[in-house]
C-alpha positions as a printed NumPy array, in Angstrom:
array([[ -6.425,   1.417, -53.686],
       [ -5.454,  -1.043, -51.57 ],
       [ -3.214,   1.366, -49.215],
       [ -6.226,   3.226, -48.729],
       [ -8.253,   0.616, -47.188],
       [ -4.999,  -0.025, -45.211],
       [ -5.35 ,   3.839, -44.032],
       [ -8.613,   4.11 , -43.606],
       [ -8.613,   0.818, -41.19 ],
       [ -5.554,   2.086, -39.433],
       [ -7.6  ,   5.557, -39.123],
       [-10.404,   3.753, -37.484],
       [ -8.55 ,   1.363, -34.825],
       [ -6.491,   4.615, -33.716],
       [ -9.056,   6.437, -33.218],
       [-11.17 ,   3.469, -31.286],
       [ -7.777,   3.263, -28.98 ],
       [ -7.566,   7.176, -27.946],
       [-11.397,   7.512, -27.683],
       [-11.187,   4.556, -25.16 ],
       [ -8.045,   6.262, -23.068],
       [ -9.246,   9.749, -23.008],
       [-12.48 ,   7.844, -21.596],
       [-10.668,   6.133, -18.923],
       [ -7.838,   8.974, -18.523],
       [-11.324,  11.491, -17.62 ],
       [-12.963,   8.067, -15.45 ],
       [-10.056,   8.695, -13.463],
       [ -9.694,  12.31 , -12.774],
       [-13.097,  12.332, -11.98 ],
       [-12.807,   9.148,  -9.778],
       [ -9.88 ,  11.101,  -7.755],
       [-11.77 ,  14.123,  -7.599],
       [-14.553,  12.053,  -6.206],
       [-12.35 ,  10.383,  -3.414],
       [-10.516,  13.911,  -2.225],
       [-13.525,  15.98 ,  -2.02 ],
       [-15.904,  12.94 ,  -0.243],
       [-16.699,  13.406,   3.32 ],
       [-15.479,  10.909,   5.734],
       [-17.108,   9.101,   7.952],
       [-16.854,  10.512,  11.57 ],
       [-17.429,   8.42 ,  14.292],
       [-19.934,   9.684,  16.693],
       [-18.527,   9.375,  20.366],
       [-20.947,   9.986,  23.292],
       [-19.881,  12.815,  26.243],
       [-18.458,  11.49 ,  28.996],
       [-16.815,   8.455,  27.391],
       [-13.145,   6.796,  28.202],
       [-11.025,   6.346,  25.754],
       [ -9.332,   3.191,  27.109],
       [ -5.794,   2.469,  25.291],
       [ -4.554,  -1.012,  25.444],
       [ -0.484,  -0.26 ,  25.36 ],
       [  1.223,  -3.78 ,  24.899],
       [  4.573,  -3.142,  24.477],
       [  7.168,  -0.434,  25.387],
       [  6.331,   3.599,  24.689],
       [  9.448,   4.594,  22.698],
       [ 10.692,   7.722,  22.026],
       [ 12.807,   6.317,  18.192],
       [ 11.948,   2.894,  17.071],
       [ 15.016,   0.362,  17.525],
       [ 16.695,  -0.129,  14.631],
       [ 16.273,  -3.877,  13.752],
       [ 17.972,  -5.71 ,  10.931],
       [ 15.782,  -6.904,   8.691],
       [ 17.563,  -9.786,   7.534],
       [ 17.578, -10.88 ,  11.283],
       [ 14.321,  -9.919,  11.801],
       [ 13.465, -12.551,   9.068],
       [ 14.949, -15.275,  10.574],
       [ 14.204, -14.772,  14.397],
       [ 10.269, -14.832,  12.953],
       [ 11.026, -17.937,  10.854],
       [ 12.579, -19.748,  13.718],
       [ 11.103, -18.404,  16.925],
       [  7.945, -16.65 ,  15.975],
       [  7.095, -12.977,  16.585],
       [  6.897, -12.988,  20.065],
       [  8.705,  -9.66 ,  20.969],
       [  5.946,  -7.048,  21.697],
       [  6.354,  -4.406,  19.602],
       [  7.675,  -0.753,  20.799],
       [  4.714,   1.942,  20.399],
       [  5.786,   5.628,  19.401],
       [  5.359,   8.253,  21.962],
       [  4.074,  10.396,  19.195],
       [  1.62 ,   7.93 ,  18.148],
       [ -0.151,   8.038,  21.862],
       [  0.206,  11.631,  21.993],
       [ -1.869,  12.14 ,  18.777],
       [ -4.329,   9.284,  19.831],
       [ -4.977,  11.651,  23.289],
       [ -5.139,  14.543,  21.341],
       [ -7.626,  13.818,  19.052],
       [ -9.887,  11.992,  21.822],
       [-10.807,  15.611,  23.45 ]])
């Protein structure tokens, strides 16, 4: 008798637990479907514009390799004051998509 309660309680709570997950398991697929298929936001840019780039540091072909245990202790002692290298790549796709 009493292993039947037992059952029947255990019966309940499991089912409670997988009704809950394939709730949130179907929250999510429907939340990612949601965020692949939304449009984005374009911004509107009017003709005859500039696009005006503000390139503060060197254009570099390869990133310098820097070690990053160094790297952690020239910030901790002298501050980042290096400008950083920008990828020729990255300008080249920042042109691109302006026209």
């Amino acid at each position: 008798m009493l292993a039947k309660i037992f059952k029947g309680i255990w019966t309940g709570i499991n089912f409670s637990r997988r009704l809950v997950l394939n709730i949130l398991f179907l929250l999510l697929v429907i939340l990612f479907f949601v965020a692949i298929t939304g449009e984005e936001d374009q911004v509107k840019v009017a003709d005859g514009t500039v696009l005006r780039l503000n390139l503060n540091g060197p254009i570099v072909e390869e990133k310098t390799y820097v070690d990053p245990v160094e790297a952690a202790i020239n910030d901790a002692t002298m501050g980042n004051e290096a400008p950083s290298e920008i990828l020729l790549d990255d300008v080249v796709e920042v042109i691109n998509q302006a026209t």
